[in-house]
């Protein structure tokens, strides 16, 4: 009878170890994902001018969208200037 109990105890401890390892692995994945997200946000903040005035995540995304539109407008203006200065009619 003691062999039966010892095998049960061994299986139980092995099962607990596996559950613990799986739980730890899930937490590690969450931490890595969170760190990756933070790094990407930090990189995005570095790209946007006047980033000190940005408040919160929604503000960052709004400022990013406005900055992209501003850059697109600059490209259009530069294309027009090139066309005017080179005399090409496109």
CSV table of C-alpha atoms in Angstrom, one decimal:
chain,number,residue,atom,x,y,z
A,1,UNK,CA,0.0,0.0,0.0
A,2,UNK,CA,2.9,2.4,0.7
A,3,UNK,CA,4.2,1.9,-2.8
A,4,UNK,CA,0.8,3.1,-4.1
A,5,UNK,CA,0.9,6.2,-2.0
A,6,UNK,CA,4.5,7.0,-2.9
A,7,UNK,CA,3.7,6.7,-6.6
A,8,UNK,CA,0.7,9.0,-6.1
A,9,UNK,CA,2.9,11.6,-4.3
A,10,UNK,CA,5.5,11.4,-7.1
A,11,UNK,CA,2.9,11.9,-9.8
A,12,UNK,CA,1.3,14.8,-7.8
A,13,UNK,CA,4.6,16.6,-7.3
A,14,UNK,CA,5.5,16.1,-11.0
A,15,UNK,CA,2.1,17.5,-12.0
A,16,UNK,CA,2.5,20.5,-9.7
A,17,UNK,CA,5.9,21.2,-11.1
A,18,UNK,CA,4.5,21.1,-14.7
A,19,UNK,CA,1.7,23.4,-13.8
A,20,UNK,CA,4.1,25.8,-12.1
A,21,UNK,CA,6.4,25.7,-15.2
A,22,UNK,CA,3.5,26.4,-17.5
A,23,UNK,CA,2.3,29.3,-15.4
A,24,UNK,CA,5.8,30.8,-15.3
A,25,UNK,CA,6.1,30.4,-19.0
A,26,UNK,CA,2.8,32.3,-19.6
A,27,UNK,CA,3.9,35.1,-17.3
A,28,UNK,CA,7.2,35.4,-19.2
A,29,UNK,CA,5.4,35.7,-22.5
A,30,UNK,CA,3.2,38.4,-21.0
A,31,UNK,CA,6.2,40.3,-19.7
A,32,UNK,CA,8.0,40.0,-23.0
A,33,UNK,CA,5.0,41.3,-24.9
A,34,UNK,CA,4.5,44.2,-22.5
A,35,UNK,CA,8.2,45.1,-22.8
A,36,UNK,CA,8.1,45.0,-26.6
A,37,UNK,CA,5.0,47.3,-26.6
A,38,UNK,CA,6.8,49.7,-24.3
A,39,UNK,CA,9.9,49.8,-26.5
A,40,UNK,CA,7.8,50.4,-29.6
A,41,UNK,CA,6.0,53.3,-27.8
A,42,UNK,CA,9.3,54.8,-26.7
A,43,UNK,CA,10.6,54.6,-30.3
A,44,UNK,CA,7.4,56.2,-31.6
A,45,UNK,CA,7.7,59.0,-29.0
A,46,UNK,CA,11.3,59.7,-30.2
A,47,UNK,CA,10.1,60.1,-33.8
A,48,UNK,CA,7.4,62.7,-33.0
A,49,UNK,CA,8.4,66.4,-32.5
A,50,UNK,CA,7.2,68.2,-29.4
A,51,UNK,CA,6.6,64.9,-27.6
A,52,UNK,CA,6.8,66.5,-24.2
A,53,UNK,CA,3.3,67.9,-24.6
A,54,UNK,CA,1.7,64.6,-25.5
A,55,UNK,CA,-0.6,63.2,-22.9
A,56,UNK,CA,-1.4,59.5,-22.8
A,57,UNK,CA,-1.6,56.9,-25.4
A,58,UNK,CA,-4.5,58.4,-27.3
A,59,UNK,CA,-2.6,61.7,-27.5
A,60,UNK,CA,0.5,60.0,-28.8
A,61,UNK,CA,-1.5,58.3,-31.6
A,62,UNK,CA,-3.3,61.6,-32.4
A,63,UNK,CA,0.0,63.5,-32.6
A,64,UNK,CA,1.5,60.7,-34.7
A,65,UNK,CA,-1.4,60.9,-37.2
A,66,UNK,CA,-1.1,64.7,-37.4
A,67,UNK,CA,2.6,64.4,-37.9
A,68,UNK,CA,2.2,61.9,-40.7
A,69,UNK,CA,-0.3,64.2,-42.4
A,70,UNK,CA,2.1,67.1,-42.1
A,71,UNK,CA,4.9,65.1,-43.6
A,72,UNK,CA,2.6,64.0,-46.5
A,73,UNK,CA,1.7,67.7,-47.1
A,74,UNK,CA,5.4,68.6,-47.2
A,75,UNK,CA,6.1,65.9,-49.8
A,76,UNK,CA,3.3,67.3,-52.0
A,77,UNK,CA,4.6,70.8,-51.7
A,78,UNK,CA,8.1,69.7,-52.6
A,79,UNK,CA,6.8,67.8,-55.6
A,80,UNK,CA,5.0,70.9,-56.8
A,81,UNK,CA,8.1,73.0,-56.3
A,82,UNK,CA,10.2,70.5,-58.3
A,83,UNK,CA,7.7,70.5,-61.1
A,84,UNK,CA,7.6,74.3,-61.2
A,85,UNK,CA,11.3,74.8,-61.0
A,86,UNK,CA,12.1,72.1,-63.6
A,87,UNK,CA,9.3,73.2,-65.9
A,88,UNK,CA,7.8,69.8,-66.2
A,89,UNK,CA,4.0,69.5,-66.5
A,90,UNK,CA,2.8,66.3,-64.9
